[in-house]
Tab-separated table of C-alpha atoms and ligand atoms in Angstrom:
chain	number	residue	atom	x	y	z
A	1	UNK	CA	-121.889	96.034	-58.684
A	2	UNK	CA	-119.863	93.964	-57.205
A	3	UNK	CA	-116.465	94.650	-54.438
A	4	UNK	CA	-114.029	93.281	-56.599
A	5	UNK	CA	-115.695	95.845	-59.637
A	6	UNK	CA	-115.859	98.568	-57.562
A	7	UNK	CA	-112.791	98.022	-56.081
A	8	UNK	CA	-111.655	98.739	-59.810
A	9	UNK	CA	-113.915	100.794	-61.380
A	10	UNK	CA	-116.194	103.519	-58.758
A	11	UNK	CA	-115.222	106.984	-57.773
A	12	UNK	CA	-112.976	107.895	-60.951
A	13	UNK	CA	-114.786	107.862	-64.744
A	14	UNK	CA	-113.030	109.591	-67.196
A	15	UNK	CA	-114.176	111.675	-70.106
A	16	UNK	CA	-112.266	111.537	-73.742
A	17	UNK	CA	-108.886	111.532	-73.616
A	18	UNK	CA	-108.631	112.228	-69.737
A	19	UNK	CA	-106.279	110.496	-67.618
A	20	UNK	CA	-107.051	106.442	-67.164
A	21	UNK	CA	-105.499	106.812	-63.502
A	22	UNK	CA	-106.764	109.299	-61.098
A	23	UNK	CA	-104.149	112.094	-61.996
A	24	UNK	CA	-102.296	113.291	-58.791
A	25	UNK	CA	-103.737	117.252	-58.185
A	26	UNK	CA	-100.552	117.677	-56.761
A	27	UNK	CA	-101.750	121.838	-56.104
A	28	UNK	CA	-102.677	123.851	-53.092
A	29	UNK	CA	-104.668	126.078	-54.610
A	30	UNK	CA	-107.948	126.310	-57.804
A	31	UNK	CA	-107.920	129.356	-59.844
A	32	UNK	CA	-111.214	131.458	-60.479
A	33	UNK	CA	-112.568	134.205	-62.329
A	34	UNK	CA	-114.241	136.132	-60.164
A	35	UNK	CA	-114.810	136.887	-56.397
A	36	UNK	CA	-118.748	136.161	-56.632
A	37	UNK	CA	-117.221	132.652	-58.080
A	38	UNK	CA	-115.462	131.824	-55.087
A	39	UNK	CA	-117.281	133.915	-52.872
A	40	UNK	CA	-120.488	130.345	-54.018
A	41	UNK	CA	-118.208	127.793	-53.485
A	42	UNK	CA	-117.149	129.383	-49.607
A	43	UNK	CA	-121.208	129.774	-49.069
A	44	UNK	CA	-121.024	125.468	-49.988
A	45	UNK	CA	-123.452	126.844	-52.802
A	46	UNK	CA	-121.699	125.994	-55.691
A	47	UNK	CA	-119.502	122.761	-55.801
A	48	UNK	CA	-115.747	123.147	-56.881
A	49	UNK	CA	-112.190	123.799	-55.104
A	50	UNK	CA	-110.836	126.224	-53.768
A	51	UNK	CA	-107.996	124.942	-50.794
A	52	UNK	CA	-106.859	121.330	-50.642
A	53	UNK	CA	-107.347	121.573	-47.025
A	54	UNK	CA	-110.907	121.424	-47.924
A	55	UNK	CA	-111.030	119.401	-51.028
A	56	UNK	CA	-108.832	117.979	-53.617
A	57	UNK	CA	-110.275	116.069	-56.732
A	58	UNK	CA	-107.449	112.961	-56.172
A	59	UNK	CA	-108.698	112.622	-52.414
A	60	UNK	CA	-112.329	112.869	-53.449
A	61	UNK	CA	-111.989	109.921	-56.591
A	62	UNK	CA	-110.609	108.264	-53.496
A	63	UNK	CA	-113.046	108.813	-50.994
A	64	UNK	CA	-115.509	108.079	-53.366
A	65	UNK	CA	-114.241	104.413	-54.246
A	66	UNK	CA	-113.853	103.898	-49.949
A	67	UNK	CA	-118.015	105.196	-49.846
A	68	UNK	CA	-119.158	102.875	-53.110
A	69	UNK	CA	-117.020	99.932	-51.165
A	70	UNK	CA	-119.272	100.322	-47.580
A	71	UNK	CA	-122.335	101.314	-49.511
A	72	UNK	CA	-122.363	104.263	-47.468
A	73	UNK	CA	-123.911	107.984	-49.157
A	74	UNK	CA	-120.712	110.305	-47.818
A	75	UNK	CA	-117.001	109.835	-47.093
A	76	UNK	CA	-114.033	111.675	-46.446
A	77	UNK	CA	-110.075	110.830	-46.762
A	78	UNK	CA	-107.878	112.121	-43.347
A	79	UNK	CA	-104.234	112.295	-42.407
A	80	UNK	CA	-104.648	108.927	-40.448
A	81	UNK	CA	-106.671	106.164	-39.111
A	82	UNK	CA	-106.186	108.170	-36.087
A	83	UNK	CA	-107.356	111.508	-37.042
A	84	UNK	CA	-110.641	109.000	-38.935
A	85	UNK	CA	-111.645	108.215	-35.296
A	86	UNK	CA	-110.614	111.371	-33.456
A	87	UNK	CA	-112.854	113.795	-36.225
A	88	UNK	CA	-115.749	110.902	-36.170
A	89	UNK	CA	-116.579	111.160	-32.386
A	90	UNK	CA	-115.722	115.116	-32.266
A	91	UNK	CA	-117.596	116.014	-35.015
A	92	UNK	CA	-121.128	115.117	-32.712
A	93	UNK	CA	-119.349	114.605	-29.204
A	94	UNK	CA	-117.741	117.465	-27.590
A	95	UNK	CA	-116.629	118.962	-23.550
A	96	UNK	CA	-119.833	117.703	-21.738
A	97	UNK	CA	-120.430	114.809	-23.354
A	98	UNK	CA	-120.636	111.061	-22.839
A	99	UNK	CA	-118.840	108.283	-25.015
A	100	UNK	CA	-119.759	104.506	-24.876
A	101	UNK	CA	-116.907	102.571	-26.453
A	102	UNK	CA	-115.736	98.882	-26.711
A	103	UNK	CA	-113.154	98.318	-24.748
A	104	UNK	CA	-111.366	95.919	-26.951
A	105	UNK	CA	-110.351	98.305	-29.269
A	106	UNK	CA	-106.717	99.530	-31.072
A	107	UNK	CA	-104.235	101.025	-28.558
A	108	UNK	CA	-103.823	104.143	-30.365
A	109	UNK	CA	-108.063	104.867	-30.405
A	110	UNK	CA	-107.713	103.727	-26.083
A	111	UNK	CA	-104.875	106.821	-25.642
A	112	UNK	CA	-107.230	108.867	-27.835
A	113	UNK	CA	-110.773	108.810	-26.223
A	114	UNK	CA	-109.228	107.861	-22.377
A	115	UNK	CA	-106.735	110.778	-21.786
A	116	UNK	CA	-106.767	113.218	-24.933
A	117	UNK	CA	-110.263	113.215	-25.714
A	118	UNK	CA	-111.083	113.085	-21.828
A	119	UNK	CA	-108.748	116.327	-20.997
A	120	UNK	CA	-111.076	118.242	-24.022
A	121	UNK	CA	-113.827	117.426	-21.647
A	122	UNK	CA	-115.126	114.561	-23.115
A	123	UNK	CA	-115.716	110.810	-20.770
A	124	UNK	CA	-116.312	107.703	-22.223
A	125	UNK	CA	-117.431	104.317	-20.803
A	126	UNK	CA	-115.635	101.114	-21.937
A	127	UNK	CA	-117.407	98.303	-22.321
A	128	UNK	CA	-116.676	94.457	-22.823
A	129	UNK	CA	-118.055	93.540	-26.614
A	130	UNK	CA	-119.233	90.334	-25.386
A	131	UNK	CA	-121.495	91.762	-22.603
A	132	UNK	CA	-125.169	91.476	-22.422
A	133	UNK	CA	-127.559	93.810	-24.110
A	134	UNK	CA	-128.306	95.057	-20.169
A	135	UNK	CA	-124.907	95.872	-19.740
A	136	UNK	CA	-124.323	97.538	-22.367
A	137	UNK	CA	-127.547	99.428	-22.008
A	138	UNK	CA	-126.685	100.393	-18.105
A	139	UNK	CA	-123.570	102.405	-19.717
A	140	UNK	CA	-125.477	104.733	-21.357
A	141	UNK	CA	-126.279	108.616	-19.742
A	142	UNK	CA	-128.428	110.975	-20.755
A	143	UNK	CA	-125.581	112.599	-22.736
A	144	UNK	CA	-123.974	109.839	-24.237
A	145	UNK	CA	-123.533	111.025	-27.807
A	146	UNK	CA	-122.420	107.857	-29.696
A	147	UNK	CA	-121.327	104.507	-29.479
A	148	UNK	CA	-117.883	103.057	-30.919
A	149	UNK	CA	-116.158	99.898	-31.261
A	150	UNK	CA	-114.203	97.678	-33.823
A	151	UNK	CA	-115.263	95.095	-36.210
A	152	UNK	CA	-112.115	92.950	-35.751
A	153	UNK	CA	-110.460	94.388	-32.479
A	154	UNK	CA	-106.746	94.930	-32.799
A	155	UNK	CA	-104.851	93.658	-31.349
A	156	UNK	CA	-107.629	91.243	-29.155
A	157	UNK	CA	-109.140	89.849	-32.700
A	158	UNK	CA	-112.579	89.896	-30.811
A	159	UNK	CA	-115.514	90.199	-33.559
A	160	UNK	CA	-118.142	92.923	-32.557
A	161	UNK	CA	-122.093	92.001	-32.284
A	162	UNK	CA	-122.548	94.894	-35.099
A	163	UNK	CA	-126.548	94.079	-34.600
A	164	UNK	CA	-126.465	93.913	-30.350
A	165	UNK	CA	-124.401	96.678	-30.522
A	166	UNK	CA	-126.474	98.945	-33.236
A	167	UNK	CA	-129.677	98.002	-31.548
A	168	UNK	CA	-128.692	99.469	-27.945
A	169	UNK	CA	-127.190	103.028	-29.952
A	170	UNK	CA	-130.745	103.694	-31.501
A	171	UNK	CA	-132.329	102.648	-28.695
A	172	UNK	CA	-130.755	105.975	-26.309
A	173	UNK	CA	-130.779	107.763	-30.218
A	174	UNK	CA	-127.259	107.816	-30.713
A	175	UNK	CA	-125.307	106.715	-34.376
A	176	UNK	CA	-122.990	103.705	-34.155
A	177	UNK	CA	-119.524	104.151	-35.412
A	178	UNK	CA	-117.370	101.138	-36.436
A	179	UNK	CA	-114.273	101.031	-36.926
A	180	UNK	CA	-113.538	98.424	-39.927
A	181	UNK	CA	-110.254	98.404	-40.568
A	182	UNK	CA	-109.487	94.727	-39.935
A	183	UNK	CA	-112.277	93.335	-42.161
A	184	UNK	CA	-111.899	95.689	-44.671
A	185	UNK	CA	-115.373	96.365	-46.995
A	186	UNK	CA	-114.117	93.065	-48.999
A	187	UNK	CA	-115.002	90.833	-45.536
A	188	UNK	CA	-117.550	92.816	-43.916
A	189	UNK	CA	-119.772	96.051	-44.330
A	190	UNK	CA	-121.194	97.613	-41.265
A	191	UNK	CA	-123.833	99.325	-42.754
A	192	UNK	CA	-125.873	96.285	-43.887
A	193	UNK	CA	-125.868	95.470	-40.073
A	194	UNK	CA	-127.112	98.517	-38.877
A	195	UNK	CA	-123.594	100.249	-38.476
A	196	UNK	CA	-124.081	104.315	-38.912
A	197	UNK	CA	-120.525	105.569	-39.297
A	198	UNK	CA	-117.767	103.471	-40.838
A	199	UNK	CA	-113.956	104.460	-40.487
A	200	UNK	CA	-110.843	103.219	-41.596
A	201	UNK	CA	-107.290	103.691	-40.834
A	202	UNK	CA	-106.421	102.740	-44.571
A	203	UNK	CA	-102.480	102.491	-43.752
A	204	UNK	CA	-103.247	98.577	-43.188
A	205	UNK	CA	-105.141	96.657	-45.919
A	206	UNK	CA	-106.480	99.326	-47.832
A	207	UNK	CA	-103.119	100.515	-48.683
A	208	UNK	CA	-101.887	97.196	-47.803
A	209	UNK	CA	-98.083	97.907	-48.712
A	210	UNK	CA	-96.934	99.825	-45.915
A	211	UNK	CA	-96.220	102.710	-48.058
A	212	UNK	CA	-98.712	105.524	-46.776
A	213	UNK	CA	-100.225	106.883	-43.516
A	214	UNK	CA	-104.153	107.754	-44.292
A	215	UNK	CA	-107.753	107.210	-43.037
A	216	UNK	CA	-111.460	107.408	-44.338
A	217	UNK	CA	-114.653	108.327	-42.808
A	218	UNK	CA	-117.814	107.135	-44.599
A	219	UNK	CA	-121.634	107.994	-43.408
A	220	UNK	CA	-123.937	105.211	-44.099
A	221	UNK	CA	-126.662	108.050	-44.533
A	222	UNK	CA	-129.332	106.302	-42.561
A	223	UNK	CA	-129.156	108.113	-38.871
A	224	UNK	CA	-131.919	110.578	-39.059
A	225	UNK	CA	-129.961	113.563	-36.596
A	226	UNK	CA	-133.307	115.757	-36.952
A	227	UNK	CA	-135.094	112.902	-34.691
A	228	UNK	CA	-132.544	114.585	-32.186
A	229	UNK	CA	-131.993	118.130	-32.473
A	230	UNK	CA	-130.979	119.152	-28.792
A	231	UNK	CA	-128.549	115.982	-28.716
A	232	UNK	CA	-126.790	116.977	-32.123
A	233	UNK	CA	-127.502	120.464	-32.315
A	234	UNK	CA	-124.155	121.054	-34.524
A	235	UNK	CA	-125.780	119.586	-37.225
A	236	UNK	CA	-129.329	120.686	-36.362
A	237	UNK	CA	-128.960	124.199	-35.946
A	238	UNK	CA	-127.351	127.320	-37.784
A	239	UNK	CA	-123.836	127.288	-37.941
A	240	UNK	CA	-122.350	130.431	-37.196
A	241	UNK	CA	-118.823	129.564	-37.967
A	242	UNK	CA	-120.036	128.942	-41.375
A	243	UNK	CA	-122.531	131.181	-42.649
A	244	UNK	CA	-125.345	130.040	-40.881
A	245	UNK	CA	-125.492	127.304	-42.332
A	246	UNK	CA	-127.893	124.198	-40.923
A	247	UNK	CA	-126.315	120.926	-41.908
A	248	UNK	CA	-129.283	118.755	-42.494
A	249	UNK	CA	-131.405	121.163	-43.641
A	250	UNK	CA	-128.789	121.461	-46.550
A	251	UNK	CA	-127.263	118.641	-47.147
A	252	UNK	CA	-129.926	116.049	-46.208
A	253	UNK	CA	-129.158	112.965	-43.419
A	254	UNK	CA	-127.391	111.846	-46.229
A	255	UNK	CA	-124.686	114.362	-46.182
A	256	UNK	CA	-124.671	116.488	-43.274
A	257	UNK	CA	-122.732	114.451	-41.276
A	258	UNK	CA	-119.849	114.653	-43.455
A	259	UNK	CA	-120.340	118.182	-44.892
A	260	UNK	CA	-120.197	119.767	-41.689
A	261	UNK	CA	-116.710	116.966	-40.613
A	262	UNK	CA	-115.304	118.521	-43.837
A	263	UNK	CA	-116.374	122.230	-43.610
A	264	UNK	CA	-115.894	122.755	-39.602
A	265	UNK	CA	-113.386	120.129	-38.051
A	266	UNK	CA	-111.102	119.827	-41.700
A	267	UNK	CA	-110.844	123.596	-41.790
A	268	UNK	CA	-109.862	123.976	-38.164
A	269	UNK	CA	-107.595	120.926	-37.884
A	270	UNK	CA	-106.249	120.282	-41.061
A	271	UNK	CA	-105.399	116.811	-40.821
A	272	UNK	CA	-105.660	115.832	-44.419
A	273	UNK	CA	-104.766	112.692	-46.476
A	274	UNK	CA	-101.997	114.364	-49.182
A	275	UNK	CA	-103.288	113.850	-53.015
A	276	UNK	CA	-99.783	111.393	-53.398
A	277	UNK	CA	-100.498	109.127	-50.391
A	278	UNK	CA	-104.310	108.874	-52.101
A	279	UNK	CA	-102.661	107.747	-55.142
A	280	UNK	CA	-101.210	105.047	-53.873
A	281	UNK	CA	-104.193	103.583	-51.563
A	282	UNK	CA	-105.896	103.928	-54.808
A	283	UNK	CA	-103.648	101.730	-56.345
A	284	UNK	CA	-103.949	99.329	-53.171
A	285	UNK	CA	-107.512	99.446	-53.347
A	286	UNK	CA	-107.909	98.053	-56.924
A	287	UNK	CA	-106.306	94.665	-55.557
A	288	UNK	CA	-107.844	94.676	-52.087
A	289	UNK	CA	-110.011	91.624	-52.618
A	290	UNK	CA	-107.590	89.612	-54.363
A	291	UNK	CA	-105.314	90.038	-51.280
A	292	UNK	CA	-107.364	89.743	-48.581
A	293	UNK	CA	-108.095	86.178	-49.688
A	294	UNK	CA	-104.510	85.405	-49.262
A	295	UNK	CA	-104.160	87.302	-46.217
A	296	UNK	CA	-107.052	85.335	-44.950
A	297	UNK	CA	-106.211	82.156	-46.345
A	298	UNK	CA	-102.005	81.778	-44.847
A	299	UNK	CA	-104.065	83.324	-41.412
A	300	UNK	CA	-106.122	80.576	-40.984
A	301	UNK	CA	-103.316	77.452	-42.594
A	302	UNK	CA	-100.702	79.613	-39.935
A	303	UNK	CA	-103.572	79.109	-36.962
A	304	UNK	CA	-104.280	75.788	-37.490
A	305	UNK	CA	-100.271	75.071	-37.528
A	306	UNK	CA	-99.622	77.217	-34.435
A	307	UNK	CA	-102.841	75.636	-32.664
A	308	UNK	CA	-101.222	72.310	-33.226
A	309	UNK	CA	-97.692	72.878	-31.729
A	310	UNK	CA	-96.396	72.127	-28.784
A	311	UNK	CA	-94.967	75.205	-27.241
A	312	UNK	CA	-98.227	77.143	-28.088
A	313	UNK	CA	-100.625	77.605	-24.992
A	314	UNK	CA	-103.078	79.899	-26.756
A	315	UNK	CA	-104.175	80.725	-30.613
A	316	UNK	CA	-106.800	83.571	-31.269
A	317	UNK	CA	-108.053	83.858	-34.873
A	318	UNK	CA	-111.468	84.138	-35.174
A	319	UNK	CA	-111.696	81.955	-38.558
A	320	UNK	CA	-110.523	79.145	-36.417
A	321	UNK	CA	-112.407	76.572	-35.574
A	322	UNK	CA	-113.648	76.219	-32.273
A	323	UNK	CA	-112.829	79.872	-31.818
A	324	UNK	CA	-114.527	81.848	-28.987
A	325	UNK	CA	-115.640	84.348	-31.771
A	326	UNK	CA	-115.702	81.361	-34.585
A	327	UNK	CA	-119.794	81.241	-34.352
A	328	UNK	CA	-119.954	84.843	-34.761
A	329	UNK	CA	-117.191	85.734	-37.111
A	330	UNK	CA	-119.636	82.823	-39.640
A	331	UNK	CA	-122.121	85.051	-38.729
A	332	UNK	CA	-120.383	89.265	-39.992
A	333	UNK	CA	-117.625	87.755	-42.050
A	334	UNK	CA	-118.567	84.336	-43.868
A	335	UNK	CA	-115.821	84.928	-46.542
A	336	UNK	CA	-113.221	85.566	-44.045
A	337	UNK	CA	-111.353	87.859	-41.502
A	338	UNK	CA	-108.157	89.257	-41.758
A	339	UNK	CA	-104.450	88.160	-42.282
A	340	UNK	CA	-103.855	88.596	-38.100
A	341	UNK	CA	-103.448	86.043	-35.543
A	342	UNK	CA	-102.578	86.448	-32.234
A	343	UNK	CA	-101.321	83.529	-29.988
A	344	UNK	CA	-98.775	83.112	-26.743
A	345	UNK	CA	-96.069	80.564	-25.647
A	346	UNK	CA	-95.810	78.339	-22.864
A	347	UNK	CA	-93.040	80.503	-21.858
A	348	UNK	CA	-94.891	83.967	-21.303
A	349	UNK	CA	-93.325	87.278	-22.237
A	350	UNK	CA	-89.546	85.868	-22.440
A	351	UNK	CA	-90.397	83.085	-24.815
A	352	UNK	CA	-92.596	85.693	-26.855
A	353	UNK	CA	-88.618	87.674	-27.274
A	354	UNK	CA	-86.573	84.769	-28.077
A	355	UNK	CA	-89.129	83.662	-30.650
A	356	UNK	CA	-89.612	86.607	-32.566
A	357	UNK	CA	-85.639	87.590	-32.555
A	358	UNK	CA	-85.569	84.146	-34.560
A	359	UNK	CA	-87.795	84.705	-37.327
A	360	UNK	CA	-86.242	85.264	-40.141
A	361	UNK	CA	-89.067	86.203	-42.896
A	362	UNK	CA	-91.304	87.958	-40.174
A	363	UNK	CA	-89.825	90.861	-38.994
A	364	UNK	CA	-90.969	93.293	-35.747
A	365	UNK	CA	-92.965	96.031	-36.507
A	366	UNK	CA	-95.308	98.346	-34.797
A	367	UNK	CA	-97.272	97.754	-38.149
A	368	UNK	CA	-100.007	95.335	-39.181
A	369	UNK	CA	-101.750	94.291	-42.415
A	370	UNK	CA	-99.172	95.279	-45.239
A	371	UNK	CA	-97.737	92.822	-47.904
A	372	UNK	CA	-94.852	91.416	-45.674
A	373	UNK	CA	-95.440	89.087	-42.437
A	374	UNK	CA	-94.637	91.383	-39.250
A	375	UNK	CA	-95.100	90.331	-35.435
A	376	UNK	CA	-95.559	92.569	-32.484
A	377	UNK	CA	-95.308	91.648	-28.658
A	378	UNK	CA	-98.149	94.482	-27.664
A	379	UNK	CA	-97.595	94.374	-23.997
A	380	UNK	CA	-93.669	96.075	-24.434
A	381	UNK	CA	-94.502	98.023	-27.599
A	382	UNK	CA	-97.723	99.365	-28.812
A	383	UNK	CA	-99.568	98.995	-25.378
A	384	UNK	CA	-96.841	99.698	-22.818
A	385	UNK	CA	-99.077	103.114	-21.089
A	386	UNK	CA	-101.685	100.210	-20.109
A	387	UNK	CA	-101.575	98.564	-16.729
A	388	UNK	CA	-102.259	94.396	-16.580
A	389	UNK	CA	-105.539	94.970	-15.330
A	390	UNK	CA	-106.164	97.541	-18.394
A	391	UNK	CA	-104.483	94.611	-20.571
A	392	UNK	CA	-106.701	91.894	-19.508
A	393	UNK	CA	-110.314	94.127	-20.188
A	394	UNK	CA	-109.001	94.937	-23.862
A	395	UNK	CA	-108.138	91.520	-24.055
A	396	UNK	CA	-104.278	91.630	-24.491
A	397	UNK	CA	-102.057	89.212	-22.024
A	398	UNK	CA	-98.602	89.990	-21.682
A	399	UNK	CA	-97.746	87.159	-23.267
A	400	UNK	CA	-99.487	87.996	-26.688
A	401	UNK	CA	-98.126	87.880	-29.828
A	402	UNK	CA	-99.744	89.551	-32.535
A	403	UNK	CA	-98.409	87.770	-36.308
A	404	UNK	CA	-100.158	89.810	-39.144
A	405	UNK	CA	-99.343	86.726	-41.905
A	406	UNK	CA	-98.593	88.710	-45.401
A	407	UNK	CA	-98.869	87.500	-48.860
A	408	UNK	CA	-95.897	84.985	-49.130
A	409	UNK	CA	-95.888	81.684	-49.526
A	410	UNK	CA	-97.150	80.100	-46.497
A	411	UNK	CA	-94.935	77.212	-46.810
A	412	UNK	CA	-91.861	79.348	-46.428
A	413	UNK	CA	-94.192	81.057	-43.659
A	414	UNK	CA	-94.685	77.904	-42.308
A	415	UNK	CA	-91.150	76.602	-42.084
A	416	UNK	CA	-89.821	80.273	-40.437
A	417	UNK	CA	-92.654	80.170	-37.207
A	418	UNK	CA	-91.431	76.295	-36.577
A	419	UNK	CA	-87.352	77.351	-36.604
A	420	UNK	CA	-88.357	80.514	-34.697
A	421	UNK	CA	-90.621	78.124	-32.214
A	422	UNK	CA	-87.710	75.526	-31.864
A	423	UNK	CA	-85.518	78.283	-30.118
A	424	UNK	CA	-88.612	79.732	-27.912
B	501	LIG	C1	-103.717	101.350	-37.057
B	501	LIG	C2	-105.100	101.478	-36.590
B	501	LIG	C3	-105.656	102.737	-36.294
B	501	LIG	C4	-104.851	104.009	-36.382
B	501	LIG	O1	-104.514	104.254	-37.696
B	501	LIG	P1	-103.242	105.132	-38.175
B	501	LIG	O2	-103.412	105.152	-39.646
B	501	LIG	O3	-102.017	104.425	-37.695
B	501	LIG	O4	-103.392	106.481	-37.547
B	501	LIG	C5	-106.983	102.782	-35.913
B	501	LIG	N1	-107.715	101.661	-35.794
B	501	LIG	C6	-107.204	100.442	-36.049
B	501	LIG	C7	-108.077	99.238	-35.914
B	501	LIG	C8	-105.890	100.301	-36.457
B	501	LIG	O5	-105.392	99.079	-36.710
């Protein structure tokens, strides 16, 4: 079927008389019988609930829509976008091993893998997503576990070589894991490029109305672990922590990846997506492709404009012609992008702050992707921790301005960045 159908329709099919919108399981706790019930589903021999913080039927109609969108054969709803990435590298990549990882990715996922991740013990290498295939080769080691970067970097709107980058993870026999959260499954799915792991944080377009924190993991199903047993032994060999379990010999390549996210790192952590905030990414999920058209569509009318005026040095949207990512965003997202464009002002950092305190309809928000037009100034917000030279690898200037254009009319848009521009 088709994105806008499933968008509708997959993960949730009720019987006679059942609910026509995923009811909200708004419970802890699943009653049973009997011990030697329960005592199946703890074993993961018997399917069923027990503890939310394992499984909840709202989260898993959810999940299951988010998997049928990427065309992937597992997924699971988190807390965040942030604990999406954070369980997707830990879950195969622990104290001792090796990261490779874009360097143009989100600020938030930078803090993560560079100084958490790296005080559990694990180091990463960042990379520049337009380097050669022997660069990016060079920063593998012989324990490098996986390889991460982002479709549509935020905030540096770089487009990822999903093929260049896929090739050089199976070649050193590690999955790649994308984050899509720009593109959304409507513009682009990873998978059909050789992508391994897709994850979301679905606070921006999925939910797309600012109204609730949340994040996906989906397992495209095709990364065959067993090829590497001593690399992934977690999901190779017994797990003691739960029953003895083996993963793959279980659940298949299909679903061991996710099984074992869900039935180690979700029991220990606990950093679950709540059954309410589910319910309402569901409901932003049903219109996702309607707006990401007219995300896409003020984006690229709001680049063109902005391109065009005088006080604008710079404009960075990769559905813009002549683009240094134009060729290759035609390439991984032919229908379009995303709603965000980033661009700076003749006038550096201090025309950046006298043009956004005049906008009027866009307001300032450490938040992209929702309904409303918001604007950002990275280098004094989001990525303040990050020195210049830090800046200029991930591909953020200090003069940057990230606009994420929302659904109004971009006329009205339109009139409120020229006012705004007038006083810059
Ligand atoms: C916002 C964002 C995240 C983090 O998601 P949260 O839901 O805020 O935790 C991760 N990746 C990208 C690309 C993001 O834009």
């Amino acid at each position: 079927m088709h994105t806008e159908t499933l968008c509708i329709q997959a993960g949730y099919t009720p019987g006679n008389g059942e609910p026509r919108q995923i009811p909200i399981y708004q419970s802890t706790t699943f009653k049973y019988s009997t011990s030697e019930d329960m005592g199946k589903l703890f074993d993961l021999e018997a399917e069923g609930y027990f503890y939310s913080r394992l499984a909840n039927p709202t989260c898993d109609a959810v999940a299951a829509k988010i998997c049928a969108l990427e065309g992937g054969t597992a997924a699971m709803l988190t807390g965040s976008g942030q604990s999406a990435t954070f369980l997707s590298l830990f879950n195969i990549a622990g104290c001792g091993d090796h990261i490779v990882v874009s360097s143009a990715i989100y600020g938030g996922t930078y803090n993560l893998i560079s100084v958490t991740m790296k005080r559990m013990g694990l180091e990463a290498t960042f990379v520049d997503p337009d380097c050669t295939e022997a660069e990016l080769n060079a920063a593998f080691r012989s324990n490098t576990k996986a390889l991460f970067g982002e479709t549509i970097a935020n905030p540096a709107l770089t487009v990822l070589d999903i093929e260049k980058f896929a090739k050089a993870a199976h070649a050193h026999g590690v999955p790649l894991i994308v984050d899509n959260t720009f593109a959304t499954p409507v513009n682009c799915r990873p998978f059909e490029w050789g992508a391994d792991i897709v994850i979301h944080s679905t606070t921006k377009y999925m939910d797309g109305h600012a109204s609730a924190i949340g994040g996906v993991i989906v397992d495209g199903g095709k990364f065959d672990w067993t090829k590497y047993p001593d690399k992934f032994p977690g999901l190779c060999t017994p797990d003691d922590s739960y029953h003895g379990v083996t993963y793959t010999e279980r659940f298949g390549i299909q679903g061991a990846y996710i099984n074992k996210c869900v039935a180690q790192l979700m029991r220990d952590f606990g950093c679950v997506q709540s059954p309410q905030s589910a319910y309402l990414l569901n409901l932003g999920l049903e219109s996702l492709p309607l707006r990401m058209k007219q995300h896409c569509s003020n984006a690229l009318t709001i680049a063109r404009f902005l391109k065009g005026h005088e006080k604008v040095r710079w404009v960075k949207y990769c559905g813009l012609e002549g683009d240094k990512h134009y060729e290759i965003a035609r390439k991984y997202l032919p229908n379009g992008s995303c709603g965000v464009v980033s661009f700076g002002l003749y006038g550096g950092r201090k025309a950046a702050e006298v043009f956004m305190k005049h906008l009027k309809l866009g307001s300032i928000e450490t938040h992209v992707a929702d309904s409303r037009t918001c604007c950002l100034h990275p280098a004094s917000s989001t990525h303040r921790q990050m020195t210049d030279a830090e800046l200029d690898a991930a591909g953020i200037g200090s003069d940057l301005i990230r606009l994420s254009c929302g659904l109004e009319n971009v006329q009205d848009l339109l009139e409120d960045l020229a006012q705004a521009l007038n006083h810059a």
